[in-house]
Amino acid sequence: MRTWKNYLCMLAALVATLGFTSCESDEDIGFDLSGLYGVTWFGDMGAGDSWGEPLDSYITFTSGSRPDHGVGTEDLYYTIPPFEYYDT
């Protein structure tokens, strides 16, 4: 009985590892992240200015002329009104 449990645990681990693998190439994943005209992610990424004030990050990914090329920028803004620009 104990060996059956070990075999079932090993089978479950094998199924889990095979189930989480990806069949997409890196280029496909990169295009999904950036899209044709760019996609911007924003939020608190843990950035702060030199005085310790929290900053929000706006990260923009734009695909290039080929599937394996692109550009990314990060703009930082203060989290409190008037949400002034800090740095790129």
PDB file of N, CA and C in Angstrom:
ATOM      1  N   MET A   1       0.817  -1.197   0.000  1.00  0.00           N
ATOM      2  CA  MET A   1       0.000   0.000   0.000  1.00  0.00           C
ATOM      3  C   MET A   1       0.861   1.262   0.000  1.00  0.00           C
ATOM      4  N   ARG A   2       1.937   1.226   0.761  1.00  0.00           N
ATOM      5  CA  ARG A   2       2.800   2.388   0.849  1.00  0.00           C
ATOM      6  C   ARG A   2       3.498   2.666  -0.488  1.00  0.00           C
ATOM      7  N   THR A   3       3.891   1.610  -1.191  1.00  0.00           N
ATOM      8  CA  THR A   3       4.556   1.811  -2.484  1.00  0.00           C
ATOM      9  C   THR A   3       3.594   2.385  -3.506  1.00  0.00           C
ATOM     10  N   TRP A   4       2.305   2.037  -3.422  1.00  0.00           N
ATOM     11  CA  TRP A   4       1.313   2.610  -4.343  1.00  0.00           C
ATOM     12  C   TRP A   4       1.189   4.110  -4.130  1.00  0.00           C
ATOM     13  N   LYS A   5       1.246   4.537  -2.876  1.00  0.00           N
ATOM     14  CA  LYS A   5       1.196   5.977  -2.596  1.00  0.00           C
ATOM     15  C   LYS A   5       2.402   6.691  -3.182  1.00  0.00           C
ATOM     16  N   ASN A   6       3.579   6.058  -3.067  1.00  0.00           N
ATOM     17  CA  ASN A   6       4.787   6.655  -3.650  1.00  0.00           C
ATOM     18  C   ASN A   6       4.662   6.764  -5.166  1.00  0.00           C
ATOM     19  N   TYR A   7       4.150   5.694  -5.794  1.00  0.00           N
ATOM     20  CA  TYR A   7       3.963   5.725  -7.244  1.00  0.00           C
ATOM     21  C   TYR A   7       2.940   6.785  -7.655  1.00  0.00           C
ATOM     22  N   LEU A   8       1.873   6.927  -6.905  1.00  0.00           N
ATOM     23  CA  LEU A   8       0.869   7.936  -7.222  1.00  0.00           C
ATOM     24  C   LEU A   8       1.432   9.351  -7.052  1.00  0.00           C
ATOM     25  N   CYS A   9       2.246   9.559  -6.036  1.00  0.00           N
ATOM     26  CA  CYS A   9       2.867  10.873  -5.849  1.00  0.00           C
ATOM     27  C   CYS A   9       3.822  11.195  -6.991  1.00  0.00           C
ATOM     28  N   MET A  10       4.611  10.211  -7.416  1.00  0.00           N
ATOM     29  CA  MET A  10       5.522  10.428  -8.540  1.00  0.00           C
ATOM     30  C   MET A  10       4.751  10.688  -9.829  1.00  0.00           C
ATOM     31  N   LEU A  11       3.650   9.983 -10.033  1.00  0.00           N
ATOM     32  CA  LEU A  11       2.827  10.194 -11.216  1.00  0.00           C
ATOM     33  C   LEU A  11       2.204  11.590 -11.201  1.00  0.00           C
ATOM     34  N   ALA A  12       1.730  12.016 -10.051  1.00  0.00           N
ATOM     35  CA  ALA A  12       1.147  13.354  -9.939  1.00  0.00           C
ATOM     36  C   ALA A  12       2.198  14.430 -10.203  1.00  0.00           C
ATOM     37  N   ALA A  13       3.414  14.240  -9.720  1.00  0.00           N
ATOM     38  CA  ALA A  13       4.489  15.198  -9.968  1.00  0.00           C
ATOM     39  C   ALA A  13       4.845  15.241 -11.457  1.00  0.00           C
ATOM     40  N   LEU A  14       4.867  14.099 -12.108  1.00  0.00           N
ATOM     41  CA  LEU A  14       5.164  14.047 -13.538  1.00  0.00           C
ATOM     42  C   LEU A  14       4.085  14.745 -14.349  1.00  0.00           C
ATOM     43  N   VAL A  15       2.825  14.502 -14.024  1.00  0.00           N
ATOM     44  CA  VAL A  15       1.720  15.143 -14.737  1.00  0.00           C
ATOM     45  C   VAL A  15       1.761  16.658 -14.531  1.00  0.00           C
ATOM     46  N   ALA A  16       2.078  17.106 -13.321  1.00  0.00           N
ATOM     47  CA  ALA A  16       2.138  18.540 -13.041  1.00  0.00           C
ATOM     48  C   ALA A  16       3.257  19.216 -13.825  1.00  0.00           C
ATOM     49  N   THR A  17       4.432  18.587 -13.906  1.00  0.00           N
ATOM     50  CA  THR A  17       5.536  19.208 -14.634  1.00  0.00           C
ATOM     51  C   THR A  17       5.255  19.241 -16.133  1.00  0.00           C
ATOM     52  N   LEU A  18       4.636  18.225 -16.662  1.00  0.00           N
ATOM     53  CA  LEU A  18       4.310  18.225 -18.083  1.00  0.00           C
ATOM     54  C   LEU A  18       3.172  19.190 -18.395  1.00  0.00           C
ATOM     55  N   GLY A  19       2.263  19.371 -17.458  1.00  0.00           N
ATOM     56  CA  GLY A  19       1.126  20.260 -17.671  1.00  0.00           C
ATOM     57  C   GLY A  19       1.496  21.726 -17.672  1.00  0.00           C
ATOM     58  N   PHE A  20       2.598  22.099 -17.018  1.00  0.00           N
ATOM     59  CA  PHE A  20       2.979  23.501 -16.921  1.00  0.00           C
ATOM     60  C   PHE A  20       4.034  23.923 -17.942  1.00  0.00           C
ATOM     61  N   THR A  21       4.444  23.048 -18.838  1.00  0.00           N
ATOM     62  CA  THR A  21       5.414  23.436 -19.860  1.00  0.00           C
ATOM     63  C   THR A  21       4.722  24.220 -20.962  1.00  0.00           C
ATOM     64  N   SER A  22       5.467  25.042 -21.649  1.00  0.00           N
ATOM     65  CA  SER A  22       4.904  25.900 -22.689  1.00  0.00           C
ATOM     66  C   SER A  22       5.354  25.442 -24.065  1.00  0.00           C
ATOM     67  N   CYS A  23       4.461  25.531 -25.011  1.00  0.00           N
ATOM     68  CA  CYS A  23       4.785  25.188 -26.390  1.00  0.00           C
ATOM     69  C   CYS A  23       5.043  26.428 -27.230  1.00  0.00           C
ATOM     70  N   GLU A  24       4.979  27.615 -26.633  1.00  0.00           N
ATOM     71  CA  GLU A  24       5.191  28.858 -27.356  1.00  0.00           C
ATOM     72  C   GLU A  24       6.678  29.188 -27.418  1.00  0.00           C
ATOM     73  N   SER A  25       7.078  29.829 -28.501  1.00  0.00           N
ATOM     74  CA  SER A  25       8.462  30.278 -28.611  1.00  0.00           C
ATOM     75  C   SER A  25       8.621  31.599 -27.852  1.00  0.00           C
ATOM     76  N   ASP A  26       9.854  31.985 -27.614  1.00  0.00           N
ATOM     77  CA  ASP A  26      10.123  33.248 -26.926  1.00  0.00           C
ATOM     78  C   ASP A  26       9.613  34.435 -27.729  1.00  0.00           C
ATOM     79  N   GLU A  27       9.679  34.333 -29.068  1.00  0.00           N
ATOM     80  CA  GLU A  27       9.198  35.424 -29.906  1.00  0.00           C
ATOM     81  C   GLU A  27       7.693  35.608 -29.761  1.00  0.00           C
ATOM     82  N   ASP A  28       6.944  34.498 -29.696  1.00  0.00           N
ATOM     83  CA  ASP A  28       5.494  34.591 -29.520  1.00  0.00           C
ATOM     84  C   ASP A  28       5.141  35.215 -28.182  1.00  0.00           C
ATOM     85  N   ILE A  29       5.848  34.814 -27.147  1.00  0.00           N
ATOM     86  CA  ILE A  29       5.592  35.367 -25.816  1.00  0.00           C
ATOM     87  C   ILE A  29       5.923  36.855 -25.794  1.00  0.00           C
ATOM     88  N   GLY A  30       7.042  37.253 -26.433  1.00  0.00           N
ATOM     89  CA  GLY A  30       7.424  38.663 -26.483  1.00  0.00           C
ATOM     90  C   GLY A  30       6.408  39.503 -27.224  1.00  0.00           C
ATOM     91  N   PHE A  31       5.865  38.985 -28.345  1.00  0.00           N
ATOM     92  CA  PHE A  31       4.864  39.747 -29.088  1.00  0.00           C
ATOM     93  C   PHE A  31       3.587  39.882 -28.278  1.00  0.00           C
ATOM     94  N   ASP A  32       3.214  38.836 -27.529  1.00  0.00           N
ATOM     95  CA  ASP A  32       2.029  38.930 -26.681  1.00  0.00           C
ATOM     96  C   ASP A  32       2.209  39.985 -25.598  1.00  0.00           C
ATOM     97  N   LEU A  33       3.443  40.149 -25.112  1.00  0.00           N
ATOM     98  CA  LEU A  33       3.710  41.164 -24.097  1.00  0.00           C
ATOM     99  C   LEU A  33       3.617  42.575 -24.666  1.00  0.00           C
ATOM    100  N   SER A  34       4.055  42.758 -25.928  1.00  0.00           N
ATOM    101  CA  SER A  34       4.149  44.109 -26.463  1.00  0.00           C
ATOM    102  C   SER A  34       3.027  44.481 -27.410  1.00  0.00           C
ATOM    103  N   GLY A  35       2.484  43.532 -28.135  1.00  0.00           N
ATOM    104  CA  GLY A  35       1.467  43.858 -29.115  1.00  0.00           C
ATOM    105  C   GLY A  35       2.064  44.618 -30.286  1.00  0.00           C
ATOM    106  N   LEU A  36       1.241  45.017 -31.213  1.00  0.00           N
ATOM    107  CA  LEU A  36       1.725  45.683 -32.418  1.00  0.00           C
ATOM    108  C   LEU A  36       2.125  47.132 -32.143  1.00  0.00           C
ATOM    109  N   TYR A  37       1.362  47.838 -31.308  1.00  0.00           N
ATOM    110  CA  TYR A  37       1.614  49.259 -31.057  1.00  0.00           C
ATOM    111  C   TYR A  37       2.108  49.544 -29.654  1.00  0.00           C
ATOM    112  N   GLY A  38       2.359  48.520 -28.884  1.00  0.00           N
ATOM    113  CA  GLY A  38       2.879  48.702 -27.538  1.00  0.00           C
ATOM    114  C   GLY A  38       1.810  48.551 -26.475  1.00  0.00           C
ATOM    115  N   VAL A  39       2.224  48.061 -25.335  1.00  0.00           N
ATOM    116  CA  VAL A  39       1.347  47.870 -24.186  1.00  0.00           C
ATOM    117  C   VAL A  39       2.056  48.472 -22.984  1.00  0.00           C
ATOM    118  N   THR A  40       1.328  49.171 -22.139  1.00  0.00           N
ATOM    119  CA  THR A  40       1.916  49.784 -20.953  1.00  0.00           C
ATOM    120  C   THR A  40       1.394  49.098 -19.704  1.00  0.00           C
ATOM    121  N   TRP A  41       2.321  48.648 -18.883  1.00  0.00           N
ATOM    122  CA  TRP A  41       1.988  48.124 -17.554  1.00  0.00           C
ATOM    123  C   TRP A  41       2.309  49.217 -16.559  1.00  0.00           C
ATOM    124  N   PHE A  42       1.502  49.352 -15.516  1.00  0.00           N
ATOM    125  CA  PHE A  42       1.783  50.377 -14.516  1.00  0.00           C
ATOM    126  C   PHE A  42       1.430  49.864 -13.143  1.00  0.00           C
ATOM    127  N   GLY A  43       2.045  50.491 -12.157  1.00  0.00           N
ATOM    128  CA  GLY A  43       1.772  50.130 -10.776  1.00  0.00           C
ATOM    129  C   GLY A  43       2.985  50.376  -9.903  1.00  0.00           C
ATOM    130  N   ASP A  44       2.874  49.939  -8.675  1.00  0.00           N
ATOM    131  CA  ASP A  44       3.948  50.098  -7.697  1.00  0.00           C
ATOM    132  C   ASP A  44       4.932  48.942  -7.873  1.00  0.00           C
ATOM    133  N   MET A  45       6.105  49.239  -8.406  1.00  0.00           N
ATOM    134  CA  MET A  45       7.145  48.228  -8.602  1.00  0.00           C
ATOM    135  C   MET A  45       8.244  48.358  -7.547  1.00  0.00           C
ATOM    136  N   GLY A  46       7.985  49.136  -6.515  1.00  0.00           N
ATOM    137  CA  GLY A  46       8.942  49.291  -5.429  1.00  0.00           C
ATOM    138  C   GLY A  46       9.961  50.407  -5.635  1.00  0.00           C
ATOM    139  N   ALA A  47       9.746  51.267  -6.611  1.00  0.00           N
ATOM    140  CA  ALA A  47      10.686  52.357  -6.869  1.00  0.00           C
ATOM    141  C   ALA A  47      10.434  53.514  -5.906  1.00  0.00           C
ATOM    142  N   GLY A  48      11.491  54.263  -5.647  1.00  0.00           N
ATOM    143  CA  GLY A  48      11.381  55.446  -4.801  1.00  0.00           C
ATOM    144  C   GLY A  48      12.415  56.468  -5.203  1.00  0.00           C
ATOM    145  N   ASP A  49      12.159  57.731  -4.875  1.00  0.00           N
ATOM    146  CA  ASP A  49      13.129  58.766  -5.205  1.00  0.00           C
ATOM    147  C   ASP A  49      14.219  58.807  -4.136  1.00  0.00           C
ATOM    148  N   SER A  50      15.136  59.748  -4.262  1.00  0.00           N
ATOM    149  CA  SER A  50      16.278  59.801  -3.341  1.00  0.00           C
ATOM    150  C   SER A  50      15.877  60.190  -1.922  1.00  0.00           C
ATOM    151  N   TRP A  51      14.660  60.721  -1.728  1.00  0.00           N
ATOM    152  CA  TRP A  51      14.179  61.084  -0.392  1.00  0.00           C
ATOM    153  C   TRP A  51      13.255  60.031   0.199  1.00  0.00           C
ATOM    154  N   GLY A  52      13.041  58.945  -0.542  1.00  0.00           N
ATOM    155  CA  GLY A  52      12.212  57.849  -0.032  1.00  0.00           C
ATOM    156  C   GLY A  52      10.751  57.926  -0.419  1.00  0.00           C
ATOM    157  N   GLU A  53      10.373  58.904  -1.226  1.00  0.00           N
ATOM    158  CA  GLU A  53       8.981  59.009  -1.671  1.00  0.00           C
ATOM    159  C   GLU A  53       8.670  57.884  -2.676  1.00  0.00           C
ATOM    160  N   PRO A  54       7.520  57.231  -2.550  1.00  0.00           N
ATOM    161  CA  PRO A  54       7.197  56.144  -3.486  1.00  0.00           C
ATOM    162  C   PRO A  54       6.882  56.664  -4.884  1.00  0.00           C
ATOM    163  N   LEU A  55       7.239  55.843  -5.887  1.00  0.00           N
ATOM    164  CA  LEU A  55       7.010  56.190  -7.282  1.00  0.00           C
ATOM    165  C   LEU A  55       6.255  55.059  -7.967  1.00  0.00           C
ATOM    166  N   ASP A  56       5.372  55.423  -8.896  1.00  0.00           N
ATOM    167  CA  ASP A  56       4.706  54.434  -9.742  1.00  0.00           C
ATOM    168  C   ASP A  56       5.505  54.275 -11.025  1.00  0.00           C
ATOM    169  N   SER A  57       5.575  53.048 -11.505  1.00  0.00           N
ATOM    170  CA  SER A  57       6.289  52.746 -12.741  1.00  0.00           C
ATOM    171  C   SER A  57       5.297  52.536 -13.869  1.00  0.00           C
ATOM    172  N   TYR A  58       5.595  53.103 -15.017  1.00  0.00           N
ATOM    173  CA  TYR A  58       4.841  52.878 -16.254  1.00  0.00           C
ATOM    174  C   TYR A  58       5.814  52.250 -17.241  1.00  0.00           C
ATOM    175  N   ILE A  59       5.690  50.936 -17.466  1.00  0.00           N
ATOM    176  CA  ILE A  59       6.608  50.200 -18.321  1.00  0.00           C
ATOM    177  C   ILE A  59       5.914  49.926 -19.647  1.00  0.00           C
ATOM    178  N   THR A  60       6.524  50.382 -20.745  1.00  0.00           N
ATOM    179  CA  THR A  60       5.950  50.230 -22.076  1.00  0.00           C
ATOM    180  C   THR A  60       6.842  49.323 -22.914  1.00  0.00           C
ATOM    181  N   PHE A  61       6.247  48.279 -23.493  1.00  0.00           N
ATOM    182  CA  PHE A  61       6.935  47.377 -24.408  1.00  0.00           C
ATOM    183  C   PHE A  61       6.383  47.621 -25.809  1.00  0.00           C
ATOM    184  N   THR A  62       7.268  47.825 -26.783  1.00  0.00           N
ATOM    185  CA  THR A  62       6.860  48.015 -28.169  1.00  0.00           C
ATOM    186  C   THR A  62       7.643  47.034 -29.035  1.00  0.00           C
ATOM    187  N   SER A  63       6.929  46.265 -29.858  1.00  0.00           N
ATOM    188  CA  SER A  63       7.603  45.278 -30.702  1.00  0.00           C
ATOM    189  C   SER A  63       8.361  45.987 -31.813  1.00  0.00           C
ATOM    190  N   GLY A  64       9.408  45.315 -32.303  1.00  0.00           N
ATOM    191  CA  GLY A  64      10.229  45.873 -33.362  1.00  0.00           C
ATOM    192  C   GLY A  64       9.797  45.371 -34.730  1.00  0.00           C
ATOM    193  N   SER A  65      10.703  45.524 -35.702  1.00  0.00           N
ATOM    194  CA  SER A  65      10.395  45.125 -37.073  1.00  0.00           C
ATOM    195  C   SER A  65      10.400  43.617 -37.248  1.00  0.00           C
ATOM    196  N   ARG A  66      11.059  42.906 -36.343  1.00  0.00           N
ATOM    197  CA  ARG A  66      11.078  41.444 -36.391  1.00  0.00           C
ATOM    198  C   ARG A  66      10.559  40.908 -35.065  1.00  0.00           C
ATOM    199  N   PRO A  67      10.119  39.652 -35.027  1.00  0.00           N
ATOM    200  CA  PRO A  67       9.535  39.117 -33.806  1.00  0.00           C
ATOM    201  C   PRO A  67      10.485  39.056 -32.620  1.00  0.00           C
ATOM    202  N   ASP A  68      11.798  39.041 -32.875  1.00  0.00           N
ATOM    203  CA  ASP A  68      12.736  38.920 -31.765  1.00  0.00           C
ATOM    204  C   ASP A  68      13.393  40.251 -31.394  1.00  0.00           C
ATOM    205  N   HIS A  69      12.807  41.375 -31.816  1.00  0.00           N
ATOM    206  CA  HIS A  69      13.333  42.696 -31.483  1.00  0.00           C
ATOM    207  C   HIS A  69      12.231  43.576 -30.911  1.00  0.00           C
ATOM    208  N   GLY A  70      12.620  44.505 -30.076  1.00  0.00           N
ATOM    209  CA  GLY A  70      11.659  45.438 -29.513  1.00  0.00           C
ATOM    210  C   GLY A  70      12.341  46.424 -28.580  1.00  0.00           C
ATOM    211  N   VAL A  71      11.549  47.308 -28.005  1.00  0.00           N
ATOM    212  CA  VAL A  71      12.051  48.356 -27.132  1.00  0.00           C
ATOM    213  C   VAL A  71      11.176  48.404 -25.890  1.00  0.00           C
ATOM    214  N   GLY A  72      11.796  48.679 -24.771  1.00  0.00           N
ATOM    215  CA  GLY A  72      11.051  48.855 -23.540  1.00  0.00           C
ATOM    216  C   GLY A  72      11.523  50.092 -22.808  1.00  0.00           C
ATOM    217  N   THR A  73      10.594  50.857 -22.244  1.00  0.00           N
ATOM    218  CA  THR A  73      10.945  52.034 -21.449  1.00  0.00           C
ATOM    219  C   THR A  73      10.170  52.002 -20.136  1.00  0.00           C
ATOM    220  N   GLU A  74      10.745  52.620 -19.126  1.00  0.00           N
ATOM    221  CA  GLU A  74      10.075  52.737 -17.827  1.00  0.00           C
ATOM    222  C   GLU A  74      10.070  54.205 -17.422  1.00  0.00           C
ATOM    223  N   ASP A  75       8.890  54.767 -17.234  1.00  0.00           N
ATOM    224  CA  ASP A  75       8.735  56.136 -16.760  1.00  0.00           C
ATOM    225  C   ASP A  75       8.261  56.096 -15.319  1.00  0.00           C
ATOM    226  N   LEU A  76       8.841  56.952 -14.498  1.00  0.00           N
ATOM    227  CA  LEU A  76       8.502  56.992 -13.075  1.00  0.00           C
ATOM    228  C   LEU A  76       7.760  58.283 -12.748  1.00  0.00           C
ATOM    229  N   TYR A  77       6.666  58.148 -12.009  1.00  0.00           N
ATOM    230  CA  TYR A  77       5.844  59.280 -11.584  1.00  0.00           C
ATOM    231  C   TYR A  77       5.580  59.158 -10.087  1.00  0.00           C
ATOM    232  N   TYR A  78       5.408  60.305  -9.443  1.00  0.00           N
ATOM    233  CA  TYR A  78       5.041  60.296  -8.027  1.00  0.00           C
ATOM    234  C   TYR A  78       3.635  59.716  -7.848  1.00  0.00           C
ATOM    235  N   THR A  79       3.419  59.051  -6.712  1.00  0.00           N
ATOM    236  CA  THR A  79       2.133  58.399  -6.460  1.00  0.00           C
ATOM    237  C   THR A  79       1.097  59.333  -5.850  1.00  0.00           C
ATOM    238  N   ILE A  80       1.526  60.501  -5.410  1.00  0.00           N
ATOM    239  CA  ILE A  80       0.587  61.446  -4.803  1.00  0.00           C
ATOM    240  C   ILE A  80       0.310  62.579  -5.785  1.00  0.00           C
ATOM    241  N   PRO A  81      -0.890  63.173  -5.742  1.00  0.00           N
ATOM    242  CA  PRO A  81      -1.207  64.274  -6.663  1.00  0.00           C
ATOM    243  C   PRO A  81      -0.211  65.402  -6.496  1.00  0.00           C
ATOM    244  N   PRO A  82       0.172  66.049  -7.532  1.00  0.00           N
ATOM    245  CA  PRO A  82      -0.337  66.080  -8.904  1.00  0.00           C
ATOM    246  C   PRO A  82       0.323  65.048  -9.831  1.00  0.00           C
ATOM    247  N   PHE A  83       0.876  63.965  -9.320  1.00  0.00           N
ATOM    248  CA  PHE A  83       1.456  62.872 -10.113  1.00  0.00           C
ATOM    249  C   PHE A  83       2.528  63.368 -11.083  1.00  0.00           C
ATOM    250  N   GLU A  84       3.469  64.100 -10.564  1.00  0.00           N
ATOM    251  CA  GLU A  84       4.518  64.697 -11.385  1.00  0.00           C
ATOM    252  C   GLU A  84       5.479  63.635 -11.915  1.00  0.00           C
ATOM    253  N   TYR A  85       6.036  63.918 -13.096  1.00  0.00           N
ATOM    254  CA  TYR A  85       7.040  63.065 -13.723  1.00  0.00           C
ATOM    255  C   TYR A  85       8.329  63.126 -12.916  1.00  0.00           C
ATOM    256  N   TYR A  86       9.000  61.970 -12.748  1.00  0.00           N
ATOM    257  CA  TYR A  86      10.270  61.942 -12.003  1.00  0.00           C
ATOM    258  C   TYR A  86      11.454  61.602 -12.899  1.00  0.00           C
ATOM    259  N   ASP A  87      11.396  60.475 -13.614  1.00  0.00           N
ATOM    260  CA  ASP A  87      12.550  60.032 -14.394  1.00  0.00           C
ATOM    261  C   ASP A  87      12.129  58.945 -15.373  1.00  0.00           C
ATOM    262  N   THR A  88      13.014  58.664 -16.354  1.00  0.00           N
ATOM    263  CA  THR A  88      12.789  57.561 -17.295  1.00  0.00           C
ATOM    264  C   THR A  88      13.889  56.550 -17.108  1.00  0.00           C
TER     265      THR A  88
END
